[in-house]
Amino acid sequence: IENKMSFLPQKEGKHPSRCPDNSAFKQQKLPAWKPQLTTATVLSTFFLTGAFCLSVGICLILSANSVREVQIDYSDRCSDCSKLRENSSNWNRECHCSVNFTLKEDILGDVFMYYGLENFYQNHRRYVISRSDAQLLGQNVNIEKSYCTPFTMYRNGTPMAPCGAIANSMFNDTIDLFYNLKSSVIQVPLLKTGNSWWTDKNVKFRNPKAYNLSSAFAGTARPPYWWKPVYLLDEEDERNNGYLNDDFIIWMRVSAFATFRNLYRRVHRIRQFADGLPAGNYTFHISYNFPVTKFKGRKHVILSTVVWSGGSNPFLGIAYVVSGAAATLTGFVITAIHLKLRKKKTYFQK
């Protein structure tokens, strides 16, 4: 009774009333539109949605099929280097291998080089969070309190830069492309900058402020699996060094699937390669550093063009086609049910 009385209007001098104001908004009396779902409205919605999804899906599939792509698996072709990398004591020994292939037709336009990995799971929760965003922004932070554990400090107390499992497992094979002519061998010019996202390069990553990079990273050490410190990732271009290195930035954006590819280089369209890659014989020269045998992985090099919808990935187009087909099929089923019920209703009325 006491609870019911509390909602009744109160006299002056007592507690204020808890009833909502007598307004159209608080009394839910505002004018509203309630759609009337007729048979024609429902069926037209399903058929229009199906037609839209089918048309978009077909366009995406045709666009993806127009991409020129060459994929080379060099896991077995570099078997000697792979066996060398199985023994961690050989971490400081270099190993090189070559892979020959032939382009039967020209690849015109912008050509992108990717490296691909199979059976490498970057989507594990502890792996995904094993980084320090504050450190990657060039801030002086205590990484012992971050999620980088156990890749935070060495036993002598020297902090790692960068810290974390993602950075420690960075892909570090070096891949060069050569065009083989009858009289000479020409190295294909490749661009190693401008490959990362603008937001990553200009917002999410910063080098510590100092006179030079070596002094900025003084008192830190490279991750255990790295060959050289972070300030020597690109000794030729100061703007592509340290945390701002494009290869490092691209690797730090983890993949959701166990099989993925990351952009490695772009073909510089100059001289013989102004229109793209001409047909002929080519060779990949690979400095093999990244081991994959222990987790039964595979490594690829991919040369590919891109179109308005992206690269050679028909998944989005297939998803649109499946959705459109489902919507269209649902429209036909509803139409059949409606005609059957209407016919039955007419029969009973007679």
Short mmCIF file of C-alpha atoms in Angstrom, two decimals:
data_model
loop_
_atom_site.label_atom_id
_atom_site.label_comp_id
_atom_site.label_asym_id
_atom_site.label_seq_id
_atom_site.Cartn_x
_atom_site.Cartn_y
_atom_site.Cartn_z
CA ILE A 1 0.00 0.00 0.00
CA GLU A 2 2.82 2.36 0.85
CA ASN A 3 4.43 1.81 -2.55
CA LYS A 4 1.12 2.47 -4.35
CA MET A 5 0.50 5.64 -2.39
CA SER A 6 3.90 7.02 -3.33
CA PHE A 7 2.77 7.40 -6.95
CA LEU A 8 -0.36 9.37 -6.09
CA PRO A 9 -0.34 13.17 -6.30
CA GLN A 10 1.10 14.68 -3.14
CA LYS A 11 -0.09 17.77 -1.39
CA GLU A 12 2.10 20.84 -1.03
CA GLY A 13 4.72 20.59 1.65
CA LYS A 14 5.17 16.84 1.21
CA HIS A 15 7.45 14.81 -1.08
CA PRO A 16 7.18 15.71 -4.80
CA SER A 17 5.14 13.44 -7.00
CA ARG A 18 6.91 10.66 -8.87
CA CYS A 19 4.36 10.62 -11.66
CA PRO A 20 5.64 11.60 -15.12
CA ASP A 21 4.72 15.01 -16.39
CA ASN A 22 1.51 15.23 -18.32
CA SER A 23 3.25 15.85 -21.64
CA ALA A 24 2.93 14.09 -24.97
CA PHE A 25 6.51 12.85 -24.82
CA LYS A 26 6.49 11.41 -21.29
CA GLN A 27 2.99 10.03 -21.66
CA GLN A 28 3.96 8.42 -24.99
CA LYS A 29 1.31 10.25 -26.98
CA LEU A 30 3.56 11.58 -29.74
CA PRO A 31 2.36 10.92 -33.29
CA ALA A 32 4.03 7.84 -34.79
CA TRP A 33 4.04 5.92 -38.04
CA LYS A 34 3.19 2.25 -37.90
CA PRO A 35 3.82 0.53 -41.23
CA GLN A 36 1.18 -1.82 -42.51
CA LEU A 37 2.93 -4.95 -43.78
CA THR A 38 0.81 -6.03 -46.70
CA THR A 39 1.58 -8.98 -48.95
CA ALA A 40 2.75 -6.74 -51.76
CA THR A 41 5.08 -4.78 -49.44
CA VAL A 42 6.72 -7.89 -47.97
CA LEU A 43 7.18 -9.65 -51.31
CA SER A 44 8.55 -6.58 -53.05
CA THR A 45 11.03 -6.09 -50.20
CA PHE A 46 12.33 -9.65 -50.48
CA PHE A 47 12.56 -9.60 -54.28
CA LEU A 48 14.23 -6.18 -54.43
CA THR A 49 16.72 -7.18 -51.74
CA GLY A 50 17.47 -10.41 -53.57
CA ALA A 51 17.94 -8.65 -56.91
CA PHE A 52 20.26 -6.04 -55.34
CA CYS A 53 22.42 -8.62 -53.53
CA LEU A 54 22.63 -10.87 -56.59
CA SER A 55 23.69 -8.03 -58.88
CA VAL A 56 26.31 -6.73 -56.44
CA GLY A 57 27.62 -10.26 -55.77
CA ILE A 58 27.99 -11.06 -59.47
CA CYS A 59 29.85 -7.78 -60.04
CA LEU A 60 32.21 -8.52 -57.14
CA ILE A 61 32.92 -12.06 -58.35
CA LEU A 62 33.61 -10.89 -61.91
CA SER A 63 35.84 -8.14 -60.56
CA ALA A 64 37.79 -10.57 -58.36
CA ASN A 65 38.24 -12.99 -61.27
CA SER A 66 39.76 -10.22 -63.38
CA VAL A 67 42.69 -9.87 -60.96
CA ARG A 68 45.99 -11.24 -62.30
CA GLU A 69 47.80 -13.21 -59.61
CA VAL A 70 50.86 -15.45 -59.39
CA GLN A 71 51.50 -17.40 -56.18
CA ILE A 72 54.80 -19.17 -55.50
CA ASP A 73 55.19 -21.57 -52.57
CA TYR A 74 58.86 -21.56 -51.55
CA SER A 75 58.58 -23.68 -48.40
CA ASP A 76 59.88 -26.83 -50.12
CA ARG A 77 62.07 -25.11 -52.68
CA CYS A 78 64.13 -23.65 -49.84
CA SER A 79 64.27 -26.92 -47.90
CA ASP A 80 67.99 -26.60 -47.06
CA CYS A 81 67.42 -23.22 -45.43
CA SER A 82 64.33 -24.55 -43.70
CA LYS A 83 66.36 -27.36 -42.08
CA LEU A 84 68.98 -24.84 -41.02
CA ARG A 85 66.38 -22.68 -39.32
CA GLU A 86 64.97 -25.63 -37.37
CA ASN A 87 68.01 -25.41 -35.10
CA SER A 88 67.79 -22.20 -33.08
CA SER A 89 71.57 -22.18 -32.56
CA ASN A 90 71.94 -21.21 -36.24
CA TRP A 91 70.07 -17.93 -35.75
CA ASN A 92 73.09 -15.83 -36.83
CA ARG A 93 73.88 -17.87 -39.97
CA GLU A 94 72.56 -16.50 -43.24
CA CYS A 95 70.89 -18.74 -45.78
CA HIS A 96 69.81 -17.82 -49.31
CA CYS A 97 67.76 -19.62 -51.93
CA SER A 98 66.33 -18.87 -55.35
CA VAL A 99 63.00 -19.70 -56.97
CA ASN A 100 62.50 -19.43 -60.73
CA PHE A 101 59.16 -18.93 -62.43
CA THR A 102 57.77 -17.74 -65.74
CA LEU A 103 55.12 -15.19 -66.59
CA LYS A 104 53.36 -16.32 -69.77
CA GLU A 105 51.50 -13.01 -70.14
CA ASP A 106 52.18 -9.42 -69.15
CA ILE A 107 50.83 -8.22 -65.83
CA LEU A 108 49.78 -4.68 -66.61
CA GLY A 109 49.14 -1.91 -64.11
CA ASP A 110 50.22 -1.64 -60.51
CA VAL A 111 51.71 -4.90 -59.26
CA PHE A 112 51.84 -5.68 -55.55
CA MET A 113 54.08 -8.23 -53.85
CA TYR A 114 52.74 -10.05 -50.78
CA TYR A 115 54.15 -12.66 -48.47
CA GLY A 116 51.70 -15.32 -47.35
CA LEU A 117 51.70 -17.61 -44.31
CA GLU A 118 49.68 -20.75 -43.65
CA ASN A 119 48.85 -22.28 -40.27
CA PHE A 120 50.15 -19.24 -38.37
CA TYR A 121 47.51 -18.35 -35.78
CA GLN A 122 47.63 -14.65 -34.94
CA ASN A 123 44.11 -14.66 -33.48
CA HIS A 124 45.02 -16.19 -30.12
CA ARG A 125 43.89 -13.82 -27.38
CA ARG A 126 47.20 -13.69 -25.51
CA TYR A 127 49.05 -13.10 -28.77
CA VAL A 128 46.72 -10.32 -29.91
CA ILE A 129 47.10 -8.30 -26.69
CA SER A 130 50.84 -8.94 -26.36
CA ARG A 131 51.93 -5.40 -27.23
CA SER A 132 52.29 -1.97 -25.66
CA ASP A 133 50.53 0.75 -27.66
CA ALA A 134 52.01 3.42 -25.40
CA GLN A 135 55.52 2.19 -26.17
CA LEU A 136 54.75 2.14 -29.91
CA LEU A 137 53.72 5.81 -29.60
CA GLY A 138 57.23 6.62 -28.38
CA GLN A 139 56.24 7.14 -24.76
CA ASN A 140 58.47 6.25 -21.85
CA VAL A 141 56.38 3.59 -20.10
CA ASN A 142 56.99 0.71 -17.74
CA ILE A 143 56.44 -2.29 -20.00
CA GLU A 144 56.58 -4.68 -17.04
CA LYS A 145 53.00 -3.62 -16.28
CA SER A 146 51.87 -4.15 -19.88
CA TYR A 147 50.54 -7.25 -21.64
CA CYS A 148 53.93 -7.90 -23.27
CA THR A 149 54.90 -10.61 -20.77
CA PRO A 150 57.07 -12.66 -21.15
CA PHE A 151 58.71 -10.52 -23.86
CA THR A 152 59.30 -7.48 -21.68
CA MET A 153 62.82 -7.55 -20.24
CA TYR A 154 65.97 -9.62 -20.32
CA ARG A 155 67.39 -11.18 -17.17
CA ASN A 156 69.82 -8.29 -16.76
CA GLY A 157 66.89 -5.84 -16.60
CA THR A 158 67.24 -4.41 -20.12
CA PRO A 159 63.78 -3.66 -21.59
CA MET A 160 62.87 -4.92 -25.06
CA ALA A 161 61.96 -2.46 -27.77
CA PRO A 162 59.48 -3.27 -29.14
CA CYS A 163 58.03 -5.62 -26.54
CA GLY A 164 55.45 -8.37 -26.93
CA ALA A 165 54.92 -11.61 -28.80
CA ILE A 166 53.62 -9.92 -31.98
CA ALA A 167 56.76 -7.88 -32.48
CA ASN A 168 59.03 -10.76 -31.49
CA SER A 169 57.56 -13.02 -34.21
CA MET A 170 57.85 -10.45 -37.01
CA PHE A 171 58.28 -11.87 -40.52
CA ASN A 172 61.90 -11.19 -41.53
CA ASP A 173 62.53 -12.96 -44.84
CA THR A 174 64.09 -10.66 -47.45
CA ILE A 175 62.69 -11.11 -50.96
CA ASP A 176 64.13 -9.59 -54.16
CA LEU A 177 62.76 -10.02 -57.67
CA PHE A 178 64.94 -10.30 -60.81
CA TYR A 179 63.94 -10.21 -64.48
CA ASN A 180 66.01 -12.65 -66.54
CA LEU A 181 66.82 -11.57 -70.08
CA LYS A 182 68.98 -13.52 -72.52
CA SER A 183 71.83 -11.06 -72.22
CA SER A 184 71.43 -9.73 -68.68
CA VAL A 185 69.60 -9.95 -65.38
CA ILE A 186 67.69 -6.87 -64.20
CA GLN A 187 66.57 -6.36 -60.62
CA VAL A 188 62.93 -5.28 -60.49
CA PRO A 189 62.68 -1.99 -58.56
CA LEU A 190 60.44 -2.39 -55.52
CA LEU A 191 58.94 0.27 -53.26
CA LYS A 192 59.18 -0.48 -49.55
CA THR A 193 57.37 2.62 -48.28
CA GLY A 194 53.79 3.79 -48.66
CA ASN A 195 52.47 0.27 -48.08
CA SER A 196 50.98 0.70 -44.60
CA TRP A 197 47.71 2.39 -43.63
CA TRP A 198 47.89 6.15 -43.25
CA THR A 199 46.29 6.01 -39.79
CA ASP A 200 48.91 3.52 -38.61
CA LYS A 201 51.86 5.45 -40.00
CA ASN A 202 50.74 8.86 -38.79
CA VAL A 203 48.60 8.18 -35.72
CA LYS A 204 49.34 4.86 -34.01
CA PHE A 205 53.13 4.70 -34.28
CA ARG A 206 55.77 7.22 -33.20
CA ASN A 207 59.49 7.05 -32.52
CA PRO A 208 60.82 8.35 -29.20
CA LYS A 209 62.02 11.94 -29.45
CA ALA A 210 65.80 12.28 -29.38
CA TYR A 211 68.75 13.63 -31.36
CA ASN A 212 68.86 10.41 -33.43
CA LEU A 213 67.24 7.01 -33.32
CA SER A 214 70.19 5.19 -31.79
CA SER A 215 70.14 7.55 -28.81
CA ALA A 216 66.32 7.41 -28.69
CA PHE A 217 66.48 3.65 -28.13
CA ALA A 218 69.50 3.74 -25.84
CA GLY A 219 69.13 1.44 -22.87
CA THR A 220 66.86 -0.99 -24.76
CA ALA A 221 67.53 -4.22 -26.63
CA ARG A 222 66.02 -5.99 -29.63
CA PRO A 223 63.45 -8.78 -29.15
CA PRO A 224 64.97 -12.26 -28.80
CA TYR A 225 64.13 -13.43 -32.36
CA TRP A 226 65.36 -10.28 -34.10
CA TRP A 227 68.73 -10.02 -35.78
CA LYS A 228 69.13 -6.29 -35.36
CA PRO A 229 67.69 -3.51 -33.19
CA VAL A 230 64.58 -1.60 -34.17
CA TYR A 231 66.50 1.55 -35.15
CA LEU A 232 68.34 -0.41 -37.88
CA LEU A 233 65.28 -1.84 -39.66
CA ASP A 234 65.94 0.51 -42.59
CA GLU A 235 69.34 2.15 -42.53
CA GLU A 236 68.78 3.81 -45.91
CA ASP A 237 65.63 5.79 -45.09
CA GLU A 238 65.33 7.55 -41.74
CA ARG A 239 61.58 8.04 -42.25
CA ASN A 240 61.12 4.29 -42.59
CA ASN A 241 63.06 3.33 -39.50
CA GLY A 242 62.27 2.40 -35.92
CA TYR A 243 58.60 2.07 -35.05
CA LEU A 244 57.73 3.85 -38.32
CA ASN A 245 59.07 1.03 -40.47
CA ASP A 246 56.37 -0.07 -42.91
CA ASP A 247 57.16 -3.79 -42.65
CA PHE A 248 56.92 -3.59 -38.87
CA ILE A 249 53.67 -1.59 -38.93
CA ILE A 250 52.02 -4.02 -41.36
CA TRP A 251 53.04 -7.02 -39.25
CA MET A 252 51.62 -5.46 -36.09
CA ARG A 253 48.13 -5.46 -37.65
CA VAL A 254 47.29 -9.08 -36.84
CA SER A 255 45.16 -11.33 -39.03
CA ALA A 256 41.90 -12.98 -38.02
CA PHE A 257 42.66 -16.20 -39.88
CA ALA A 258 45.46 -18.75 -39.80
CA THR A 259 46.14 -18.31 -43.53
CA PHE A 260 46.80 -14.72 -44.52
CA ARG A 261 48.92 -12.45 -46.66
CA ASN A 262 50.57 -9.11 -45.93
CA LEU A 263 51.69 -6.48 -48.38
CA TYR A 264 55.48 -6.56 -48.72
CA ARG A 265 56.45 -4.40 -51.71
CA ARG A 266 55.08 -2.59 -54.76
CA VAL A 267 56.68 -2.69 -58.18
CA HIS A 268 58.13 0.71 -59.04
CA ARG A 269 56.82 1.50 -62.52
CA ILE A 270 59.93 2.85 -64.20
CA ARG A 271 62.03 1.87 -67.24
CA GLN A 272 61.15 -1.64 -68.48
CA PHE A 273 58.45 -1.91 -65.82
CA ALA A 274 56.58 1.31 -66.55
CA ASP A 275 53.50 -0.66 -67.67
CA GLY A 276 53.87 -3.46 -65.11
CA LEU A 277 55.69 -6.78 -65.30
CA PRO A 278 56.40 -7.98 -68.85
CA ALA A 279 56.13 -11.66 -69.72
CA GLY A 280 59.31 -13.66 -69.31
CA ASN A 281 61.48 -15.49 -66.83
CA TYR A 282 61.86 -14.23 -63.28
CA THR A 283 63.69 -15.26 -60.13
CA PHE A 284 62.96 -14.64 -56.47
CA HIS A 285 66.13 -14.29 -54.40
CA ILE A 286 65.17 -15.04 -50.81
CA SER A 287 67.12 -14.55 -47.61
CA TYR A 288 65.45 -17.29 -45.54
CA ASN A 289 65.10 -16.27 -41.88
CA PHE A 290 61.52 -17.03 -40.78
CA PRO A 291 61.09 -20.67 -39.63
CA VAL A 292 57.73 -22.37 -40.24
CA THR A 293 58.51 -26.09 -39.94
CA LYS A 294 57.77 -26.43 -36.22
CA PHE A 295 54.16 -25.28 -36.59
CA LYS A 296 53.69 -27.05 -39.98
CA GLY A 297 53.37 -23.77 -41.82
CA ARG A 298 53.90 -22.77 -45.42
CA LYS A 299 55.29 -19.61 -46.99
CA HIS A 300 54.31 -17.98 -50.27
CA VAL A 301 55.22 -15.02 -52.41
CA ILE A 302 52.30 -13.51 -54.31
CA LEU A 303 52.40 -11.07 -57.21
CA SER A 304 48.98 -9.56 -57.78
CA THR A 305 47.11 -6.65 -59.27
CA VAL A 306 44.14 -4.95 -57.61
CA VAL A 307 40.78 -3.70 -58.85
CA TRP A 308 38.14 -1.35 -57.48
CA SER A 309 36.87 -4.09 -55.14
CA GLY A 310 40.32 -5.06 -53.86
CA GLY A 311 42.40 -8.15 -54.55
CA SER A 312 41.62 -11.69 -55.62
CA ASN A 313 39.17 -12.60 -52.88
CA PRO A 314 35.73 -13.82 -54.03
CA PHE A 315 34.39 -14.27 -50.47
CA LEU A 316 32.42 -11.01 -50.36
CA GLY A 317 30.89 -11.66 -53.78
CA ILE A 318 29.89 -15.19 -52.80
CA ALA A 319 28.35 -13.88 -49.58
CA TYR A 320 26.25 -11.37 -51.54
CA VAL A 321 25.15 -14.05 -54.02
CA VAL A 322 24.15 -16.45 -51.22
CA SER A 323 22.24 -13.68 -49.40
CA GLY A 324 20.48 -12.62 -52.59
CA ALA A 325 19.55 -16.19 -53.47
CA ALA A 326 18.19 -16.76 -49.95
CA ALA A 327 16.09 -13.57 -50.10
CA THR A 328 14.73 -14.45 -53.55
CA LEU A 329 13.94 -18.03 -52.52
CA THR A 330 12.18 -16.76 -49.40
CA GLY A 331 10.10 -14.44 -51.60
CA PHE A 332 8.99 -17.34 -53.79
CA VAL A 333 8.14 -19.47 -50.74
CA ILE A 334 6.03 -16.67 -49.23
CA THR A 335 4.32 -16.18 -52.60
CA ALA A 336 3.46 -19.88 -52.82
CA ILE A 337 2.11 -19.94 -49.26
CA HIS A 338 0.04 -16.80 -49.89
CA LEU A 339 -1.50 -18.18 -53.10
CA LYS A 340 -2.28 -21.49 -51.43
CA LEU A 341 -3.97 -19.86 -48.43
CA ARG A 342 -5.91 -17.45 -50.64
CA LYS A 343 -7.15 -20.30 -52.79
CA LYS A 344 -8.22 -22.26 -49.71
CA LYS A 345 -9.99 -19.18 -48.29
CA THR A 346 -11.89 -18.68 -51.58
CA TYR A 347 -12.93 -22.34 -51.54
CA PHE A 348 -14.37 -22.15 -48.03
CA GLN A 349 -16.20 -18.91 -48.81
CA LYS A 350 -17.99 -20.64 -51.68
#
